[in-house]
Amino acid sequence: MLIQKIRDMVTAIFLIAFFTVLGTNYLRDMGRYHTLQQKTLEDPQFRRDFFSDSMRENRELLSEECKTFLTNVENDVDYYPIPESSVDKSLKTSYVDGWMSERTYQGKRGHEGTDIIASTDKRGLYPVLSMTDGVITSLGWLEKGGYRVGITSNSGIYYYYAHLDSYADLKEGQDVQAGELLGYMGDSGYGPEGTKGQFAVHLHVGIYSFADGREISVNPYYVLLSLEGKKLEYEFS
C-alpha cells in the first residue's frame, strides 16, 4: 500500500508539473500573440526584420495591418533591380544589411534602405530595373538621394531608387512594368543638382508605406535576398 501511495504521489506531482509547463507555455505564446497583434507598421522590430524568413513563416501572428503590407510587397516584387551582364560575368553586385546604420551628411541619421554596391566602380555602367509594376510618382534630383526614381505600385507601396547616374526615357505619371529600365547606377547626390563622386557607385533601394499620411520605411534587405534568384540578363560591359 505504501509503495502504491508513493507511486500515486509521484504520478500526481509529475502531472502537476507537466500541466504547469503546458500552461506556462500557453500563456507565454498567447502573450506573444497578443503583443504582435498590437504592432503597427511603425514598430521598430517589424521594420527591421521585414520580409525575413521568420516573419513570412509566422505571418499569422502579425496584426492585420502588418500582414497586409507584407502580402502586398510579396505580390509586388518580381525582379532584382540590377540585371546580370550577359557579356561580362565579372560585373557583380553585393549588399549587406545596413538598416539604420549611421549616416552623417547634413546631420546624423539612420540609413533607411539597402545599398547595392557595384563590383566595378564605374558610373553609368550597371542598368537599374524596376522591381515592380507601378507608376512613376517621383523623378528628379534630391540633395541626399541624387537622381532618383520613386515608383508607387498598384498596392500603394512606394519603391525608391536613388543615386542614379542617368535616366531612361521616363516621366512622372508614366506606367512601368517590373523589369523595365529606369536608368543607370551612379554616385549622384550629397550636394546641388549634378553633384557626383562623393561616394562609391551604388544603388540605394528604399521601401515605404504612406498609408494614412504616415511615411514609414521598412528594411529592403530581406526583399532583395528573396529576389536573388530572379535576375534578368542585359547586354552591358
GROMACS .gro file of C-alpha atoms in nm:
model
  237
    1MET     CA    1   0.000   0.000   0.000
    2LEU     CA    2   0.274   0.244   0.094
    3ILE     CA    3   0.459   0.179  -0.229
    4GLN     CA    4   0.136   0.237  -0.428
    5LYS     CA    5   0.072   0.564  -0.244
    6ILE     CA    6   0.424   0.680  -0.321
    7ARG     CA    7   0.376   0.589  -0.688
    8ASP     CA    8   0.044   0.776  -0.696
    9MET     CA    9   0.204   1.078  -0.532
   10VAL     CA   10   0.495   1.077  -0.781
   11THR     CA   11   0.249   1.046  -1.070
   12ALA     CA   12   0.042   1.334  -0.933
   13ILE     CA   13   0.349   1.555  -0.893
   14PHE     CA   14   0.460   1.468  -1.246
   15LEU     CA   15   0.116   1.554  -1.390
   16ILE     CA   16   0.100   1.881  -1.198
   17ALA     CA   17   0.445   1.977  -1.323
   18PHE     CA   18   0.359   1.871  -1.678
   19PHE     CA   19   0.038   2.073  -1.697
   20THR     CA   20   0.205   2.368  -1.525
   21VAL     CA   21   0.467   2.376  -1.800
   22LEU     CA   22   0.196   2.345  -2.065
   23GLY     CA   23   0.001   2.625  -1.906
   24THR     CA   24   0.307   2.846  -1.877
   25ASN     CA   25   0.398   2.787  -2.243
   26TYR     CA   26   0.040   2.856  -2.349
   27LEU     CA   27   0.028   3.181  -2.154
   28ARG     CA   28   0.366   3.282  -2.296
   29ASP     CA   29   0.255   3.206  -2.654
   30MET     CA   30  -0.073   3.388  -2.605
   31GLY     CA   31   0.113   3.684  -2.461
   32ARG     CA   32   0.345   3.689  -2.761
   33TYR     CA   33   0.049   3.658  -2.998
   34HIS     CA   34  -0.141   3.947  -2.841
   35THR     CA   35   0.176   4.159  -2.833
   36LEU     CA   36   0.233   4.103  -3.206
   37GLN     CA   37  -0.133   4.171  -3.277
   38GLN     CA   38  -0.091   4.520  -3.133
   39LYS     CA   39   0.205   4.609  -3.354
   40THR     CA   40   0.174   4.857  -3.640
   41LEU     CA   41   0.398   4.929  -3.938
   42GLU     CA   42   0.581   5.180  -3.720
   43ASP     CA   43   0.710   4.910  -3.484
   44PRO     CA   44   1.094   4.916  -3.499
   45GLN     CA   45   1.127   4.535  -3.490
   46PHE     CA   46   0.874   4.488  -3.770
   47ARG     CA   47   1.056   4.745  -3.982
   48ARG     CA   48   1.400   4.593  -3.913
   49ASP     CA   49   1.301   4.227  -3.969
   50PHE     CA   50   1.062   4.297  -4.256
   51PHE     CA   51   1.029   4.010  -4.507
   52SER     CA   52   1.265   3.781  -4.315
   53ASP     CA   53   1.200   3.408  -4.339
   54SER     CA   54   1.082   3.404  -3.979
   55MET     CA   55   0.830   3.682  -4.039
   56ARG     CA   56   0.693   3.522  -4.352
   57GLU     CA   57   0.663   3.179  -4.190
   58ASN     CA   58   0.483   3.325  -3.888
   59ARG     CA   59   0.270   3.579  -4.070
   60GLU     CA   60  -0.046   3.465  -3.889
   61LEU     CA   61   0.095   3.615  -3.571
   62LEU     CA   62   0.110   3.962  -3.730
   63SER     CA   63  -0.153   4.229  -3.697
   64GLU     CA   64  -0.380   4.274  -3.998
   65GLU     CA   65  -0.202   4.598  -4.092
   66CYS     CA   66   0.142   4.435  -4.088
   67LYS     CA   67   0.022   4.117  -4.256
   68THR     CA   68  -0.146   4.313  -4.538
   69PHE     CA   69   0.169   4.519  -4.600
   70LEU     CA   70   0.384   4.204  -4.609
   71THR     CA   71   0.146   4.032  -4.852
   72ASN     CA   72   0.133   4.337  -5.077
   73VAL     CA   73   0.513   4.353  -5.107
   74GLU     CA   74   0.524   3.978  -5.178
   75ASN     CA   75   0.277   4.032  -5.462
   76ASP     CA   76   0.453   4.347  -5.589
   77VAL     CA   77   0.814   4.241  -5.630
   78ASP     CA   78   0.919   4.039  -5.935
   79TYR     CA   79   1.284   4.110  -6.018
   80TYR     CA   80   1.613   4.202  -5.856
   81PRO     CA   81   1.683   4.566  -5.952
   82ILE     CA   82   2.024   4.507  -6.114
   83PRO     CA   83   2.042   4.255  -6.401
   84GLU     CA   84   2.323   4.014  -6.473
   85SER     CA   85   2.555   4.102  -6.761
   86SER     CA   86   2.527   3.854  -7.045
   87VAL     CA   87   2.872   3.952  -7.176
   88ASP     CA   88   3.083   4.017  -6.866
   89LYS     CA   89   3.013   3.785  -6.574
   90SER     CA   90   3.258   3.975  -6.352
   91LEU     CA   91   3.012   4.265  -6.323
   92LYS     CA   92   2.857   4.165  -5.993
   93THR     CA   93   2.678   4.347  -5.713
   94SER     CA   94   2.674   4.296  -5.340
   95TYR     CA   95   2.494   4.432  -5.033
   96VAL     CA   96   2.471   4.386  -4.660
   97ASP     CA   97   2.203   4.453  -4.403
   98GLY     CA   98   2.284   4.816  -4.327
   99TRP     CA   99   1.944   4.904  -4.183
  100MET     CA  100   1.966   5.215  -3.964
  101SER     CA  101   2.345   5.232  -3.983
  102GLU     CA  102   2.471   5.584  -3.919
  103ARG     CA  103   2.481   5.849  -4.189
  104THR     CA  104   2.626   6.194  -4.122
  105TYR     CA  105   2.561   6.412  -4.429
  106GLN     CA  106   2.355   6.710  -4.306
  107GLY     CA  107   2.350   6.563  -3.954
  108LYS     CA  108   2.337   6.217  -3.803
  109ARG     CA  109   2.052   5.987  -3.907
  110GLY     CA  110   1.971   5.621  -3.960
  111HIS     CA  111   2.002   5.465  -4.305
  112GLU     CA  112   1.652   5.376  -4.422
  113GLY     CA  113   1.738   5.141  -4.705
  114THR     CA  114   1.985   4.896  -4.855
  115ASP     CA  115   2.284   4.995  -5.069
  116ILE     CA  116   2.363   4.765  -5.361
  117ILE     CA  117   2.734   4.809  -5.439
  118ALA     CA  118   2.885   4.770  -5.786
  119SER     CA  119   3.190   4.545  -5.808
  120THR     CA  120   3.320   4.775  -6.081
  121ASP     CA  121   3.314   5.133  -5.955
  122LYS     CA  122   3.207   5.295  -6.281
  123ARG     CA  123   2.907   5.526  -6.304
  124GLY     CA  124   2.660   5.469  -6.588
  125LEU     CA  125   2.755   5.104  -6.638
  126TYR     CA  126   2.500   4.895  -6.448
  127PRO     CA  127   2.135   4.914  -6.560
  128VAL     CA  128   1.874   4.972  -6.288
  129LEU     CA  129   1.539   4.796  -6.333
  130SER     CA  130   1.205   4.835  -6.164
  131MET     CA  131   1.135   4.557  -5.916
  132THR     CA  132   0.760   4.606  -5.959
  133ASP     CA  133   0.479   4.723  -6.179
  134GLY     CA  134   0.360   5.071  -6.089
  135VAL     CA  135   0.350   5.441  -6.169
  136ILE     CA  136   0.639   5.688  -6.155
  137THR     CA  137   0.536   5.929  -5.881
  138SER     CA  138   0.875   6.093  -5.814
  139LEU     CA  139   1.150   6.180  -6.058
  140GLY     CA  140   1.443   6.419  -6.039
  141TRP     CA  141   1.706   6.547  -5.801
  142LEU     CA  142   1.719   6.517  -5.423
  143GLU     CA  143   2.023   6.651  -5.239
  144LYS     CA  144   2.062   6.334  -5.031
  145GLY     CA  145   1.941   6.091  -5.297
  146GLY     CA  146   2.082   6.246  -5.612
  147TYR     CA  147   1.897   6.150  -5.928
  148ARG     CA  148   1.618   5.924  -5.805
  149VAL     CA  149   1.304   5.745  -5.923
  150GLY     CA  150   1.008   5.672  -5.698
  151ILE     CA  151   0.753   5.415  -5.815
  152THR     CA  152   0.419   5.358  -5.645
  153SER     CA  153   0.295   5.005  -5.701
  154ASN     CA  154  -0.065   4.906  -5.760
  155SER     CA  155  -0.091   4.824  -5.388
  156GLY     CA  156   0.014   5.178  -5.296
  157ILE     CA  157   0.364   5.092  -5.173
  158TYR     CA  158   0.647   5.327  -5.269
  159TYR     CA  159   0.973   5.186  -5.410
  160TYR     CA  160   1.267   5.428  -5.414
  161TYR     CA  161   1.579   5.404  -5.633
  162ALA     CA  162   1.850   5.664  -5.562
  163HIS     CA  163   2.197   5.787  -5.668
  164LEU     CA  164   2.139   5.715  -6.037
  165ASP     CA  165   2.386   5.841  -6.294
  166SER     CA  166   2.124   5.892  -6.563
  167TYR     CA  167   1.763   5.808  -6.650
  168ALA     CA  168   1.596   5.604  -6.919
  169ASP     CA  169   1.322   5.786  -7.114
  170LEU     CA  170   1.094   5.843  -6.814
  171LYS     CA  171   0.838   6.098  -6.698
  172GLU     CA  172   0.621   6.138  -6.392
  173GLY     CA  173   0.284   5.967  -6.421
  174GLN     CA  174   0.423   5.704  -6.657
  175ASP     CA  175   0.326   5.340  -6.605
  176VAL     CA  176   0.617   5.099  -6.570
  177GLN     CA  177   0.640   4.723  -6.569
  178ALA     CA  178   0.856   4.502  -6.350
  179GLY     CA  179   1.192   4.461  -6.521
  180GLU     CA  180   1.165   4.789  -6.712
  181LEU     CA  181   1.481   5.002  -6.741
  182LEU     CA  182   1.479   5.307  -6.510
  183GLY     CA  183   1.834   5.431  -6.566
  184TYR     CA  184   2.191   5.353  -6.471
  185MET     CA  185   2.365   5.312  -6.138
  186GLY     CA  186   2.576   5.606  -6.031
  187ASP     CA  187   2.717   5.813  -5.748
  188SER     CA  188   2.499   6.125  -5.762
  189GLY     CA  189   2.393   6.321  -5.456
  190TYR     CA  190   2.520   6.496  -5.143
  191GLY     CA  191   2.523   6.841  -5.300
  192PRO     CA  192   2.350   7.068  -5.552
  193GLU     CA  193   2.199   6.912  -5.864
  194GLY     CA  194   2.460   6.732  -6.073
  195THR     CA  195   2.697   6.654  -5.783
  196LYS     CA  196   2.873   6.321  -5.834
  197GLY     CA  197   3.170   6.137  -5.690
  198GLN     CA  198   3.106   6.187  -5.318
  199PHE     CA  199   3.092   5.809  -5.260
  200ALA     CA  200   3.127   5.478  -5.445
  201VAL     CA  201   2.889   5.385  -5.725
  202HIS     CA  202   2.584   5.212  -5.578
  203LEU     CA  203   2.206   5.193  -5.584
  204HIS     CA  204   2.012   5.287  -5.274
  205VAL     CA  205   1.684   5.091  -5.251
  206GLY     CA  206   1.407   5.203  -5.020
  207ILE     CA  207   1.057   5.068  -4.950
  208TYR     CA  208   0.793   5.292  -4.791
  209SER     CA  209   0.434   5.300  -4.679
  210PHE     CA  210   0.243   5.628  -4.697
  211ALA     CA  211  -0.084   5.492  -4.561
  212ASP     CA  212  -0.290   5.747  -4.367
  213GLY     CA  213  -0.030   6.011  -4.443
  214ARG     CA  214   0.239   5.836  -4.237
  215GLU     CA  215   0.579   5.793  -4.405
  216ILE     CA  216   0.715   5.459  -4.280
  217SER     CA  217   1.024   5.289  -4.419
  218VAL     CA  218   1.096   4.917  -4.389
  219ASN     CA  219   1.419   4.725  -4.435
  220PRO     CA  220   1.460   4.617  -4.803
  221TYR     CA  221   1.743   4.372  -4.724
  222TYR     CA  222   1.533   4.055  -4.700
  223VAL     CA  223   1.327   4.158  -5.003
  224LEU     CA  224   1.647   4.176  -5.207
  225LEU     CA  225   1.759   3.838  -5.071
  226SER     CA  226   1.431   3.687  -5.190
  227LEU     CA  227   1.497   3.825  -5.541
  228GLU     CA  228   1.849   3.681  -5.577
  229GLY     CA  229   1.713   3.404  -5.799
  230LYS     CA  230   1.509   3.648  -6.008
  231LYS     CA  231   1.773   3.841  -6.202
  232LEU     CA  232   1.719   3.936  -6.564
  233GLU     CA  233   2.005   3.946  -6.815
  234TYR     CA  234   2.118   4.259  -7.001
  235GLU     CA  235   2.396   4.313  -7.251
  236PHE     CA  236   2.635   4.557  -7.083
  237SER     CA  237   3.010   4.568  -7.024
   0.00000   0.00000   0.00000
